[in-house]
Every structure is written in C-alpha cells, then in structure tokens.
Coordinates of C-alpha atoms in Angstrom, one line a residue:
Chain A
M84 CA -22.8 8.9 -61.7
E85 CA -24.0 10.7 -58.8
Q86 CA -26.2 9.2 -56.8
T87 CA -29.8 11.0 -56.3
T88 CA -30.3 11.4 -53.1
N89 CA -33.3 9.7 -52.8
Q90 CA -31.2 6.8 -53.8
L91 CA -29.1 7.3 -51.0
Q92 CA -31.1 7.4 -48.6
E93 CA -32.4 4.4 -50.2
Q94 CA -29.3 2.6 -49.6
F95 CA -28.9 3.8 -46.3
Q96 CA -32.4 2.4 -45.2
Q97 CA -31.6 -1.1 -46.8
R98 CA -28.0 -1.1 -44.9
V99 CA -29.9 -0.2 -41.3
D100 CA -32.3 -3.1 -42.5
E101 CA -29.5 -5.5 -43.0
E102 CA -28.2 -4.4 -39.2
Q103 CA -25.0 -3.6 -41.7
K104 CA -22.4 -1.2 -39.4
I105 CA -22.5 2.8 -40.2
E106 CA -19.3 4.1 -39.9
P107 CA -18.5 7.6 -39.8
R108 CA -17.9 8.6 -43.2
D109 CA -20.3 6.7 -45.0
W110 CA -23.3 9.2 -46.5
M111 CA -25.8 9.3 -43.4
P112 CA -29.1 11.4 -43.5
E113 CA -28.6 14.9 -42.1
K114 CA -31.6 14.6 -39.7
Y115 CA -29.4 10.8 -38.5
R116 CA -26.6 12.5 -38.0
Q117 CA -28.3 15.2 -35.9
T118 CA -30.0 12.4 -33.7
L119 CA -26.9 11.0 -32.5
I120 CA -25.8 14.0 -32.1
R121 CA -27.5 14.5 -29.9
Q122 CA -28.9 10.9 -28.1
I123 CA -24.6 10.9 -28.0
S124 CA -23.5 13.8 -26.4
Q125 CA -26.5 13.8 -24.2
H126 CA -25.2 10.4 -22.8
A127 CA -21.6 11.3 -22.9
H128 CA -23.0 14.6 -20.8
S129 CA -25.1 12.8 -18.4
E130 CA -22.0 10.5 -17.5
I131 CA -20.5 13.5 -17.1
I132 CA -22.7 15.7 -14.6
G133 CA -22.9 12.4 -12.8
M134 CA -20.1 12.1 -11.6
L135 CA -21.2 15.0 -8.8
P136 CA -24.3 13.6 -7.1
E137 CA -21.9 10.6 -6.0
G138 CA -18.5 12.8 -5.9
N139 CA -20.2 14.0 -3.0
W140 CA -19.2 11.3 -0.6
I141 CA -16.5 10.0 -1.7
T142 CA -14.2 11.4 0.9
R143 CA -16.7 10.1 3.1
A144 CA -17.0 7.1 2.0
P145 CA -17.6 4.5 5.9
S146 CA -14.5 2.4 5.3
L147 CA -11.7 1.5 3.0
R148 CA -13.2 -0.8 0.1
R149 CA -16.4 1.6 0.0
K150 CA -14.0 4.5 -0.6
A151 CA -12.3 2.8 -3.8
I152 CA -15.8 1.0 -5.0
L153 CA -17.0 4.4 -4.9
L154 CA -14.4 6.4 -6.3
A155 CA -13.2 4.0 -9.4
K156 CA -16.5 4.1 -10.2
V157 CA -16.6 7.8 -10.1
Q158 CA -13.9 7.4 -12.0
D159 CA -15.7 4.4 -14.7
E160 CA -18.6 7.2 -15.4
A161 CA -16.2 9.8 -16.0
G162 CA -14.1 7.2 -19.5
H163 CA -17.8 6.7 -20.5
G164 CA -17.7 9.6 -21.2
L165 CA -14.5 10.0 -23.1
Y166 CA -15.9 7.1 -25.1
L167 CA -19.1 9.0 -26.1
Y168 CA -17.4 12.3 -26.5
S169 CA -15.1 10.5 -28.7
A170 CA -17.8 8.7 -30.7
A171 CA -19.8 11.8 -30.9
E172 CA -16.8 13.5 -32.3
T173 CA -16.5 11.3 -35.5
L174 CA -20.1 13.2 -36.6
G175 CA -18.3 16.1 -36.6
I176 CA -19.0 18.1 -33.9
S177 CA -16.1 18.7 -31.9
R178 CA -16.0 18.5 -28.1
D179 CA -15.5 22.3 -27.0
E180 CA -18.7 22.3 -29.0
M181 CA -20.0 19.7 -27.1
Y182 CA -19.7 21.4 -23.9
E183 CA -20.8 24.6 -24.7
Q184 CA -23.8 23.4 -25.6
L185 CA -24.5 21.8 -21.9
H186 CA -23.2 25.0 -20.3
S187 CA -25.7 27.2 -22.1
G188 CA -28.1 24.8 -20.9
K189 CA -28.7 24.0 -25.1
A190 CA -28.1 20.2 -24.7
K191 CA -29.6 18.3 -22.3
Y192 CA -28.5 15.4 -19.9
S193 CA -30.6 13.2 -17.6
S194 CA -32.9 14.5 -15.5
I195 CA -32.4 11.7 -11.9
F196 CA -28.8 13.3 -11.8
N197 CA -30.7 16.6 -10.6
Y198 CA -31.9 14.7 -7.2
P199 CA -29.4 15.4 -4.7
T200 CA -27.9 12.4 -2.6
L201 CA -28.5 12.4 0.8
S202 CA -27.0 9.4 2.6
W203 CA -24.0 7.1 1.8
A204 CA -27.1 4.7 0.9
D205 CA -28.3 7.4 -2.2
M206 CA -24.6 4.8 -3.3
G207 CA -26.1 1.9 -3.0
A208 CA -29.5 2.9 -4.5
I209 CA -27.4 5.1 -7.4
G210 CA -25.7 2.5 -8.5
W211 CA -28.5 -0.4 -8.0
L212 CA -31.4 1.9 -9.1
V213 CA -29.7 4.6 -11.4
D214 CA -26.9 2.3 -13.5
G215 CA -29.9 -0.3 -13.5
A216 CA -32.5 1.7 -15.1
A217 CA -28.9 3.2 -17.5
I218 CA -28.6 -1.5 -18.6
L219 CA -32.2 -0.9 -19.6
N220 CA -32.0 2.0 -21.8
Q221 CA -28.2 0.9 -23.0
I222 CA -28.6 -2.8 -23.7
P223 CA -30.6 -2.6 -27.2
L224 CA -27.8 0.4 -27.4
C225 CA -24.8 -2.0 -28.0
R226 CA -25.8 -2.8 -31.2
P227 CA -27.2 0.3 -33.2
S228 CA -26.6 0.9 -36.4
F229 CA -23.7 3.8 -36.2
G230 CA -20.3 1.4 -35.4
P231 CA -18.6 4.2 -32.6
Y232 CA -21.9 4.6 -30.8
A233 CA -22.1 0.7 -30.7
R234 CA -18.5 -0.1 -30.3
A235 CA -18.2 2.6 -27.1
M236 CA -21.7 0.9 -25.5
V237 CA -20.8 -2.3 -25.4
R238 CA -17.7 -1.6 -23.0
V239 CA -20.2 1.3 -21.1
C240 CA -22.2 -1.7 -20.6
K241 CA -20.3 -4.3 -19.2
E242 CA -19.0 -1.6 -16.5
E243 CA -22.6 -0.1 -15.8
S244 CA -23.8 -3.7 -15.1
F245 CA -20.6 -4.3 -12.2
H246 CA -21.4 -0.4 -11.0
Q247 CA -25.9 -2.5 -10.3
R248 CA -24.6 -5.1 -8.8
Q249 CA -21.8 -3.2 -6.4
G250 CA -24.3 -1.1 -5.9
F251 CA -27.0 -3.5 -4.5
E252 CA -24.8 -5.2 -3.1
C253 CA -24.6 -1.9 -1.0
L254 CA -27.7 -2.1 0.1
L255 CA -27.7 -5.7 0.8
Q256 CA -25.2 -5.0 3.3
L257 CA -27.4 -1.7 5.0
S258 CA -30.9 -3.7 4.4
K259 CA -28.8 -6.5 7.0
G260 CA -27.1 -3.8 9.2
S261 CA -28.2 -2.5 12.2
E262 CA -32.4 -0.7 12.6
V263 CA -30.5 3.4 11.3
Q264 CA -29.1 1.4 8.4
R265 CA -31.8 0.3 7.5
Q266 CA -33.7 3.0 7.9
M267 CA -31.0 4.8 5.0
C268 CA -31.6 2.1 2.9
Q269 CA -35.0 2.8 2.4
D270 CA -35.7 6.2 2.8
A271 CA -33.0 6.1 -0.5
I272 CA -34.7 3.8 -2.3
N273 CA -37.9 6.1 -1.9
R274 CA -36.3 8.9 -2.9
W275 CA -34.8 7.4 -5.8
W276 CA -37.8 5.0 -7.1
W277 CA -40.1 7.4 -9.1
P278 CA -36.8 9.7 -11.0
S279 CA -35.4 6.2 -11.7
L280 CA -39.0 5.7 -13.8
M281 CA -38.2 8.5 -15.2
M282 CA -35.2 8.1 -17.1
F283 CA -36.8 5.8 -19.4
G284 CA -38.0 9.6 -20.8
P285 CA -41.8 10.2 -21.8
K286 CA -44.7 7.5 -22.1
D287 CA -45.2 6.7 -25.5
D288 CA -47.1 8.7 -27.0
E289 CA -45.7 11.7 -25.7
S290 CA -42.3 10.3 -26.9
P291 CA -41.8 13.3 -30.0
N292 CA -37.9 11.8 -31.2
S293 CA -38.4 8.1 -30.9
K294 CA -40.8 6.8 -34.2
L295 CA -37.3 7.9 -36.2
S296 CA -35.3 6.3 -34.0
M297 CA -36.5 3.0 -34.4
Q298 CA -36.8 2.9 -37.6
W299 CA -32.9 4.4 -37.9
K300 CA -32.6 1.3 -35.3
I301 CA -31.0 3.9 -33.4
K302 CA -33.6 2.7 -30.3
R303 CA -35.0 -0.9 -30.1
F304 CA -37.3 -0.6 -27.5
T305 CA -40.0 2.3 -27.0
N306 CA -39.8 3.5 -23.5
D307 CA -42.7 2.5 -21.4
E308 CA -41.6 -1.0 -23.1
L309 CA -38.2 -0.6 -21.4
R310 CA -39.9 1.0 -17.9
Q311 CA -42.3 -2.6 -17.5
K312 CA -38.9 -4.2 -17.5
F313 CA -37.1 -2.3 -14.7
V314 CA -40.7 -2.2 -12.9
D315 CA -40.4 -5.7 -13.2
M316 CA -36.9 -6.3 -12.9
I317 CA -36.6 -4.2 -9.2
A318 CA -40.2 -5.5 -7.6
E319 CA -38.3 -9.3 -7.4
Q320 CA -35.1 -7.6 -6.6
I321 CA -36.5 -5.5 -3.5
K322 CA -37.4 -8.3 -2.0
L323 CA -34.2 -9.6 -1.2
L324 CA -33.5 -6.4 0.4
G325 CA -36.5 -6.6 3.0
M326 CA -38.0 -3.4 1.9
V327 CA -40.2 -1.4 -0.5
L328 CA -40.8 0.6 -2.8
P329 CA -42.7 3.0 -2.7
D330 CA -45.8 2.3 -5.1
P331 CA -49.3 1.4 -2.8
D332 CA -50.3 0.1 -6.2
L333 CA -47.6 -1.4 -7.2
K334 CA -48.8 -5.5 -8.0
W335 CA -48.5 -9.0 -10.2
N336 CA -50.8 -8.9 -12.5
E337 CA -51.6 -11.9 -13.7
Q338 CA -53.6 -11.8 -17.0
T339 CA -50.6 -9.6 -18.4
K340 CA -47.2 -11.7 -16.4
H341 CA -46.0 -7.9 -15.7
Y342 CA -46.0 -6.0 -12.5
D343 CA -49.2 -3.2 -12.4
Y344 CA -47.5 0.3 -11.1
G345 CA -49.1 4.2 -10.0
A346 CA -49.4 7.1 -12.0
I347 CA -45.4 8.8 -12.4
N348 CA -45.2 12.8 -11.8
W349 CA -44.9 14.1 -15.3
E350 CA -45.3 17.0 -14.1
E351 CA -42.1 16.5 -11.3
F352 CA -40.9 15.1 -14.9
K353 CA -40.7 18.5 -16.4
Q354 CA -40.4 20.5 -14.6
V355 CA -36.8 18.4 -13.5
I356 CA -36.2 19.0 -17.1
Q357 CA -36.8 21.8 -17.6
G358 CA -34.4 23.3 -14.5
N359 CA -36.3 23.2 -11.7
G360 CA -35.1 20.1 -10.1
P361 CA -33.7 20.4 -6.3
C362 CA -29.6 20.4 -7.8
N363 CA -30.1 22.0 -11.6
K364 CA -28.3 24.3 -10.6
E365 CA -25.7 23.4 -8.7
R366 CA -25.3 20.4 -11.0
L367 CA -24.5 22.7 -14.2
E368 CA -22.1 24.9 -12.4
A369 CA -19.8 23.3 -11.2
R370 CA -18.9 21.8 -14.6
K371 CA -18.6 25.5 -15.6
K372 CA -16.5 26.3 -13.0
A373 CA -14.4 23.6 -13.6
W374 CA -14.6 24.3 -17.3
A375 CA -13.2 28.3 -16.7
D376 CA -10.7 27.1 -12.9
G377 CA -9.1 24.8 -15.8
A378 CA -8.7 27.3 -18.6
W379 CA -5.1 28.8 -17.7
V380 CA -3.9 24.6 -17.2
R381 CA -5.4 23.9 -20.7
D382 CA -3.7 27.4 -22.4
A383 CA -0.9 26.1 -20.7
A384 CA -0.7 23.1 -21.9
T385 CA -1.2 24.8 -25.4
A386 CA 1.2 26.7 -25.8
H387 CA 3.8 24.6 -23.9
A388 CA 2.7 22.2 -26.8
A389 CA 3.3 24.8 -29.4
K390 CA 7.1 26.2 -28.2
Q391 CA 8.0 22.3 -27.7
A392 CA 6.6 21.9 -31.6
N393 CA 8.9 25.0 -32.5
K394 CA 12.3 23.7 -30.8
K395 CA 11.5 20.7 -32.2
A396 CA 10.9 22.3 -36.0
K397 CA 14.0 24.6 -35.6
A398 CA 16.1 21.0 -34.7
N399 CA 15.2 19.7 -38.1
S400 CA 15.7 22.0 -39.4
L401 CA 19.3 22.7 -38.6
T402 CA 20.1 19.5 -39.1
K403 CA 18.5 19.6 -43.0
E404 CA 21.4 22.7 -43.1
T405 CA 23.8 21.1 -41.9
Q406 CA 23.1 18.1 -44.2
Q407 CA 23.8 20.1 -47.1
P408 CA 26.5 19.4 -49.4
Chain B
M204 CA -12.2 5.7 19.5
L205 CA -9.3 3.1 19.2
Q206 CA -8.7 0.6 22.1
Q207 CA -6.6 2.7 24.9
S208 CA -4.0 -1.2 24.7
I209 CA -4.2 -0.5 21.3
S210 CA -3.7 3.6 21.5
K211 CA -1.2 2.7 24.2
L212 CA 1.2 0.1 21.9
I213 CA 0.9 2.7 19.0
S214 CA 2.1 5.2 20.9
E215 CA 5.2 3.5 21.6
D216 CA 5.5 0.6 19.0
Q217 CA 8.2 2.0 16.3
Q218 CA 7.5 -0.6 13.6
I219 CA 3.5 0.2 13.8
Q220 CA 4.2 3.8 13.7
Y221 CA 6.7 3.8 11.2
L222 CA 4.2 2.1 8.2
L223 CA 0.7 4.6 9.9
H224 CA 3.3 6.9 9.2
L225 CA 3.6 5.9 5.4
A226 CA 0.0 4.8 5.0
D227 CA -1.3 8.7 6.8
N228 CA 1.1 9.6 4.1
A229 CA -1.1 7.7 1.8
L230 CA -4.4 8.5 2.6
I231 CA -4.1 12.3 3.9
L232 CA -2.9 12.6 -0.5
S233 CA -5.5 10.6 -1.9
H234 CA -8.1 12.4 0.1
R235 CA -6.7 15.8 -1.0
N236 CA -6.9 14.5 -5.0
S237 CA -10.0 12.5 -4.9
Q238 CA -11.4 16.5 -4.2
W239 CA -10.4 16.8 -7.9
C240 CA -12.9 14.0 -9.5
G241 CA -15.0 15.3 -11.5
H242 CA -14.2 18.6 -10.9
G243 CA -10.9 18.3 -13.4
P244 CA -10.0 21.1 -16.5
I245 CA -9.8 18.4 -18.5
L246 CA -11.9 15.1 -18.4
E247 CA -8.1 13.1 -19.5
Q248 CA -6.1 14.9 -16.9
D249 CA -10.0 14.4 -14.2
I250 CA -9.4 10.3 -15.1
A251 CA -5.5 10.2 -14.3
L252 CA -5.4 12.3 -11.0
T253 CA -8.6 10.5 -9.8
N254 CA -6.3 6.8 -10.5
I255 CA -3.6 7.8 -8.4
A256 CA -5.4 8.7 -6.0
L257 CA -6.7 5.0 -6.2
D258 CA -3.6 4.1 -6.7
Q259 CA -2.9 6.2 -3.1
L260 CA -5.5 4.5 -1.7
G261 CA -4.8 1.4 -2.3
Q262 CA -1.2 2.0 -0.8
A263 CA -2.7 3.5 2.0
R264 CA -4.6 0.0 2.5
N265 CA -2.4 -2.3 1.6
L266 CA 0.5 -0.9 4.9
Y267 CA -2.9 -0.2 7.6
Q268 CA -4.0 -4.0 6.5
Y269 CA -0.3 -4.8 7.8
A270 CA 0.0 -2.3 10.6
A271 CA -3.7 -3.8 11.9
L272 CA -2.2 -7.8 11.2
L273 CA 1.5 -6.8 13.9
I274 CA -1.5 -4.9 16.1
T275 CA -3.2 -7.4 16.6
E276 CA -0.9 -10.3 16.7
K277 CA 1.0 -8.0 19.4
T278 CA -2.7 -7.2 21.4
G279 CA -4.6 -10.1 20.9
I280 CA -7.3 -7.4 19.7
P281 CA -8.5 -8.3 16.6
T282 CA -7.6 -4.2 14.6
T283 CA -8.7 -3.7 11.0
E284 CA -7.3 -0.9 8.7
D285 CA -10.7 1.3 8.7
Q286 CA -10.1 1.3 12.5
L287 CA -6.7 3.2 12.1
A288 CA -8.1 5.2 9.4
Y289 CA -11.3 6.3 10.9
L290 CA -11.1 5.8 14.8
R291 CA -7.1 8.0 15.5
D292 CA -8.1 12.1 15.9
V293 CA -5.3 14.6 14.3
G294 CA -2.7 14.2 17.4
E295 CA -2.4 10.5 16.0
F296 CA -1.8 11.1 12.0
K297 CA 1.8 11.1 11.3
N298 CA 1.3 12.3 7.7
C299 CA 3.1 14.7 6.8
L300 CA 2.5 17.9 7.0
I301 CA 2.7 19.4 3.0
A302 CA -0.2 16.3 2.2
E303 CA -3.1 17.5 4.6
L304 CA -2.9 21.2 3.1
P305 CA -5.9 22.1 0.6
N306 CA -5.7 21.5 -2.9
G307 CA -5.3 25.2 -3.9
D308 CA -5.1 25.7 -7.8
W309 CA -4.1 22.5 -10.4
G310 CA -0.8 23.6 -10.7
Q311 CA -0.3 23.6 -6.5
T312 CA -1.7 20.0 -7.0
V313 CA -0.2 19.0 -9.9
L314 CA 3.9 20.8 -7.9
R315 CA 3.0 19.1 -4.8
N316 CA 2.1 15.7 -5.8
F317 CA 5.6 15.8 -8.0
L318 CA 7.5 17.1 -4.6
M319 CA 5.8 13.8 -2.7
G320 CA 6.2 11.7 -5.6
S321 CA 9.3 12.6 -6.2
Y322 CA 10.0 12.0 -2.3
Q323 CA 8.3 8.6 -2.3
F324 CA 9.9 7.1 -5.3
F325 CA 13.5 7.0 -3.7
L326 CA 11.8 6.0 -0.4
Y327 CA 9.7 2.8 -1.8
Q328 CA 13.6 1.8 -4.1
E329 CA 15.2 2.1 -0.6
L330 CA 12.5 0.2 0.9
Q331 CA 12.6 -2.3 -2.0
Q332 CA 16.0 -2.9 -1.3
I333 CA 16.4 -3.5 2.4
A334 CA 12.7 -3.7 3.7
T335 CA 11.2 -7.9 4.0
G336 CA 8.5 -9.8 4.1
Q337 CA 5.2 -7.9 3.5
L338 CA 6.6 -4.4 3.8
K339 CA 8.9 -5.5 0.7
A340 CA 6.4 -6.4 -1.2
I341 CA 4.7 -3.3 -0.2
A342 CA 7.2 -1.4 -1.2
D343 CA 7.0 -3.8 -5.0
K344 CA 3.8 -2.7 -5.9
S345 CA 3.7 0.9 -4.5
I346 CA 6.7 1.8 -6.8
K347 CA 5.9 0.5 -10.0
E348 CA 2.3 3.3 -9.2
I349 CA 4.3 5.8 -7.9
T350 CA 7.2 5.9 -11.3
Y351 CA 4.4 6.9 -12.7
H352 CA 2.8 10.0 -10.7
V353 CA 6.3 11.3 -10.8
R354 CA 6.4 11.4 -15.1
W355 CA 2.8 12.3 -15.3
S356 CA 3.1 15.3 -11.7
A357 CA 7.0 16.3 -13.3
D358 CA 5.2 16.8 -16.9
W359 CA 2.1 19.0 -15.3
V360 CA 4.9 20.9 -14.1
V361 CA 6.6 20.9 -16.6
R362 CA 3.8 22.4 -18.9
L363 CA 3.2 24.7 -16.2
G364 CA 6.2 26.1 -15.9
D365 CA 7.0 27.0 -18.8
G366 CA 3.5 27.5 -20.3
T367 CA 2.1 30.8 -20.4
T368 CA 2.4 34.5 -18.2
E369 CA -0.4 32.9 -16.1
S370 CA 0.5 29.3 -16.0
H371 CA 4.2 30.4 -14.4
A372 CA 2.5 33.0 -12.4
R373 CA 1.0 30.2 -10.7
M374 CA 3.3 27.3 -10.4
E375 CA 5.9 30.1 -8.7
Q376 CA 3.2 31.0 -6.1
A377 CA 2.3 27.0 -5.9
L378 CA 6.2 26.9 -5.1
E379 CA 6.7 29.5 -2.3
L380 CA 4.1 27.9 -0.7
L381 CA 4.5 24.4 -0.3
W382 CA 8.3 24.7 -0.5
S383 CA 8.9 25.6 2.9
Y384 CA 6.3 21.9 3.7
T385 CA 9.1 20.0 1.4
G386 CA 11.9 19.7 4.5
E387 CA 10.1 17.4 6.8
M388 CA 10.0 14.1 4.2
L389 CA 13.1 14.3 4.3
E390 CA 14.2 14.9 8.0
P391 CA 13.6 11.5 9.4
S392 CA 12.0 10.7 12.5
D393 CA 12.4 8.6 15.9
F394 CA 10.7 6.3 14.4
E395 CA 12.6 5.6 10.9
Q396 CA 15.6 5.7 11.8
E397 CA 15.6 2.4 12.5
L398 CA 15.0 1.7 9.1
I399 CA 15.9 4.2 6.9
G400 CA 18.4 6.3 9.3
T401 CA 21.0 5.5 7.4
Q402 CA 19.5 6.0 3.9
S403 CA 18.0 8.8 4.4
S404 CA 21.0 11.9 3.6
Y405 CA 21.1 9.3 -0.2
I406 CA 17.6 10.1 -0.7
K407 CA 17.6 14.4 0.5
A408 CA 20.5 13.7 -2.7
A409 CA 18.5 12.0 -4.8
W410 CA 14.7 13.8 -3.9
E411 CA 17.1 17.4 -4.5
A412 CA 18.9 16.7 -7.4
K413 CA 15.1 15.1 -8.9
I414 CA 13.9 18.1 -8.1
A415 CA 16.7 21.1 -9.3
A416 CA 16.0 19.2 -13.0
V417 CA 12.6 19.3 -13.5
L418 CA 12.5 23.0 -11.9
A419 CA 15.0 23.9 -14.8
E420 CA 12.9 21.9 -17.1
A421 CA 10.1 24.2 -16.3
N422 CA 12.4 27.4 -16.1
L423 CA 11.1 27.9 -12.2
D424 CA 13.7 29.6 -10.1
H425 CA 14.9 27.3 -7.3
P426 CA 13.3 28.4 -3.6
K427 CA 15.6 30.1 -1.5
N428 CA 13.6 29.9 1.6
D429 CA 15.2 27.0 3.9
W430 CA 13.5 27.0 7.0
M431 CA 10.8 24.1 6.8
Q432 CA 8.0 23.5 8.6
L433 CA 7.4 19.9 11.0
G434 CA 5.3 18.9 13.3
G435 CA 3.5 15.9 10.7
K436 CA 5.4 13.5 12.0
K437 CA 5.0 14.0 15.9
G438 CA 1.6 14.7 15.3
I439 CA 1.2 18.1 15.0
H440 CA -0.4 19.4 12.0
T441 CA -2.4 21.7 10.5
E442 CA -5.4 23.5 11.2
H443 CA -7.2 21.9 7.9
L444 CA -6.9 18.2 9.1
G445 CA -9.2 18.4 11.3
Y446 CA -11.7 19.3 8.6
L447 CA -10.2 16.6 6.9
L448 CA -10.8 14.0 9.2
A449 CA -13.9 14.8 10.1
E450 CA -15.3 14.8 7.2
M451 CA -14.0 11.8 5.9
Q452 CA -14.1 10.3 9.2
F453 CA -17.8 11.1 9.8
L454 CA -20.4 7.8 9.3
Q455 CA -17.6 6.1 11.2
R456 CA -17.9 8.3 14.5
A457 CA -21.6 9.0 13.5
Y458 CA -22.8 5.7 13.6
P459 CA -20.2 3.7 15.4
G460 CA -19.4 0.2 15.6
L461 CA -21.2 -0.8 12.3
E462 CA -20.2 -2.9 9.4
W463 CA -21.1 -0.9 6.4

C-alpha cells in the first residue's frame, strides 16, 4: 500500500530524531533536500574560493618549509571542495550546475574570503582564526542527519584542525620574531578578527534558515552559541601570542563565565554578502576565468575519451565477428 | 646575499654546482606549477598538479639541504636550504631555461612537465645506479614521484594532442615554443661531466625514444627545428627568471636575516 506523504514525513522525522542517518536513496522532504544542497554546495564553493586568498602567497612564502605547508594546505582545501561537491551530487545536482550557480552569483560562499591577504602574517591569521571558526561551525556537522555530508565532514574537520594548529604556529613564530614581524602579526589579527566573528552568520533572531535546520539536525548549535565558543577560545589562545584582539569591550564576565565582546558591524557583513566586499569581484572573476580558460581542456578530454570508447567498441565488435562460426 | 666564501665555493665546487642545478630545476618547475593552484581547468587536475608541485618542492628541499650540509662542512659557515633558494641571484641559478618559462595555457604546462619529467626520469634512474650516499637516497625517493609525473603529463599530452581541432592546434603551438629549450637538458655541462657524463648519450637516446612514442600517440608531428637555446646551467637565463625570483625571494630580501 502506498504511503501518504504525511506518513513518510513522520517516519523521516522519527529517523532523524533517533539519530539514524538519512542516505541518498531514502525518502526525504523536498525542502530538506534543497536545504542540504544549498548548504553543502555553499560550503564546497567556500573551499574553492578559499583557495584564492591563501594561494596569493604560495609563490612568496618566506621559506621552503612554509611554502610546502601552505601549498599542502591549499591543496587540502581543494580536496574538501571535491568531497563536498560529491556529497551534494548524491542529492541530484551536478557539479557543473553548482559551478553555474556560483558563477552567476546565485549561490553564496563564505564572505570571509572576500577580504584581501596583504602580508605573510595573514596566512597564520587565516589558519588560526578563519579555520578556527570554520572548525567550530563544522564539528557539529560531522554528525548531521545526512550520511554523505557527515562522512565528508569527518575528513574535512580532521584536516581543518591541523590547519588551525599550523596557523597558530606560524603566528607564534612571528610573535617571537623582530619588531616588524610582531607588527605584521598584530596587524593581521586586527584585520581578520571581526570578519571571523561574522563567519558564524547573523544573530540568532535574524537567522532565517536556522529553526528548520535545527529540527532536521542539519544544524546543532545556534550561530550565537558557536560565536561565543569561538570568542572564549581565541581570547585565551591570544595570550600565548602576546597580542591583543582589536575589541576594547572584550572582557571576562564572571557571572556568565564567558567573554563579553563588542558590537559586530552587521552593515559591513551585509555589504560583503551583497557583493561589496574588497575582493568579491576579483574572487568570482578568478573562478570564472579558470572555468572559461579550461573549457577547451575539458572539451578535448571528453572528445579523446569518446574516441577511445569508439575504438574499443569497434575492436570488440570485430572480435565478436571473428568468433562467429 | 650569500657570504662571499660560500659564493666562491659554489662557483668552484662541481659537486655542489651539480646539486644546485638539480635542486634549481626542481624548485623553479615547482614554482611554475604552483601558480596553477586554485586556477586549474578541472578540480581533480588542480589537485594533481599541486601535488606534483609539492613533490618537486620536496625534491628541491632534499637537494638544497644536502648541498647546504656540504657547504657547511667545507666552509665551516652554517648554511641552510633557504639561503640557497632565497639569497642567490639570477646569475647563480643553474636550472635549465625550460623550467622558468611562463606557464602559458594548460597544454603548454603539461607539455613542459612531460618534456622535463621524462628527462628527470631517465636521469634519476641513472643516478640510482651511479650515485652513492645521500644523492642515491634522494634519487630513490624522487624516481617514484617522477614516474607518476611522467605518466600523468604524458596522458594529458595524448588527450590534448588527440582531442579536438583546437586542442591539437594549441599543442602544436606549445611544442613549437618549448622544443628549442629541450636540448639544454640533454647537453651535459662541466659540472655534470664527472658524475653523469658517460651516461649522457644513453639518457638522450632514452628521452628521445620516449618523446617520439608519446608524440606519435598524440598525433603530434615531431618538431624539425634542432636549434637549441642554451645558457641556464651557466647562469645565463631568460628575462623571466628575474621576475620569478623577485616574487619568490621578496620577504627574505625585504626583511633580511629573520626566522619565519
């Protein structure tokens, strides 16, 4: 007997509530599918766009060891993009379609990557602050209800936490260095701190997608909860660097047992999301250019593969003919 | 700047020159390949080429570290891989010119990797036999990586040579451009004579056979031009290397003597 949509919906929610994984072939509400496609592809795009600001320093890394670390790190980001695109593909959207959405501006990516990387210290600050914020956002995603996403995220998180330690170590070296290096370090922290706080998204009462995502266990903590965790973590870690966070209101609150922090400039956040960040146009152009310049390469690869398949088919049919009595 | 006694040793000691030559080839090619990171035509291939750049960087580091060790032993001045990579100027680099040419399009990039990688493959195969100690160990490690680089780049040369009219035309153009830079790899300089001199004609023949086979599979005509550009091994480079080093060495030059 055919089940009604309502019954399916109930069974689905029950499985989610019991912490069972939803797999690609299972029934799922259309809105759940769309929410996941939006979230996973946005995450994948962020990894790919995120290669650009750090890629900006690969050819200028100050030592061969740092160059190797950075190159491997940016390559990891590409790998994350790959697993995430693959996870999103299981929901019935192709990678080309997702690229199309990115290039047309329909799909978003993390607004943090629209800020410029101006000095070597930015490589450390991105690792420590940006990857640090990303990890807090992502650890709960290692157990979302959707199986392929959960499995991709386990790998992503392992590598991200490694990146965060590398970023911190890069800044630690600078903090122990010359006056110029210490200034570089502080300047990078000043520029990346507030955009990192914005990575957790709008305040809870202004976050349109949160409620349903919590119910479906795609999301486990609210934006503000995660942001607070991040502030508490960084406010302690920065003491080891002997640097300061650029927030005069940052202060330990004995009652809440958390750090209080100053007001975030949400107007800036809105502007960057709307395309007015310092590097929005450059980042998107770089991706569009890579895609357009690569068109002849992809066409040639497809054409060659088709020729090879043809040859094989012909050879097979010849073998069959000769085998006939 | 390197200390004068180190520069002097480098200009006189053939073993160290040879190591720097191998290291410079690996580093400069790695630098060019790394410029593709984030800009490749296909995500999987972006990852593959970055991986190759990382392998080449690793090879360069092993060779620079070994050269630095020898220099330290011979001069008594502690020398590091970074000093060798970051504090020498254009005239002191000994890489083949083909490594420093700009990337061009994806076709030119994969073809350069194929032409250089195939040379490195036969060279390192010989080094595995005749070198000893550290250099043999480096050759043993590198050959595994280079084997993959050659397979990957040869596959791309075939795919693009055979693919579409456009890709075929682009590969012909890339071959035309790169060909006159291939001879330098196969022409041993003074500092190569002692170690690899007697093997050089074998390496040349093996390289030529490999190239001919892959070009034929890719439907690409073998270039007829046999005039070759030389100079890199003697420190006489193209105009491109100066810009590459200006970018690569910027921080070490702007803020001398710091730890990063």
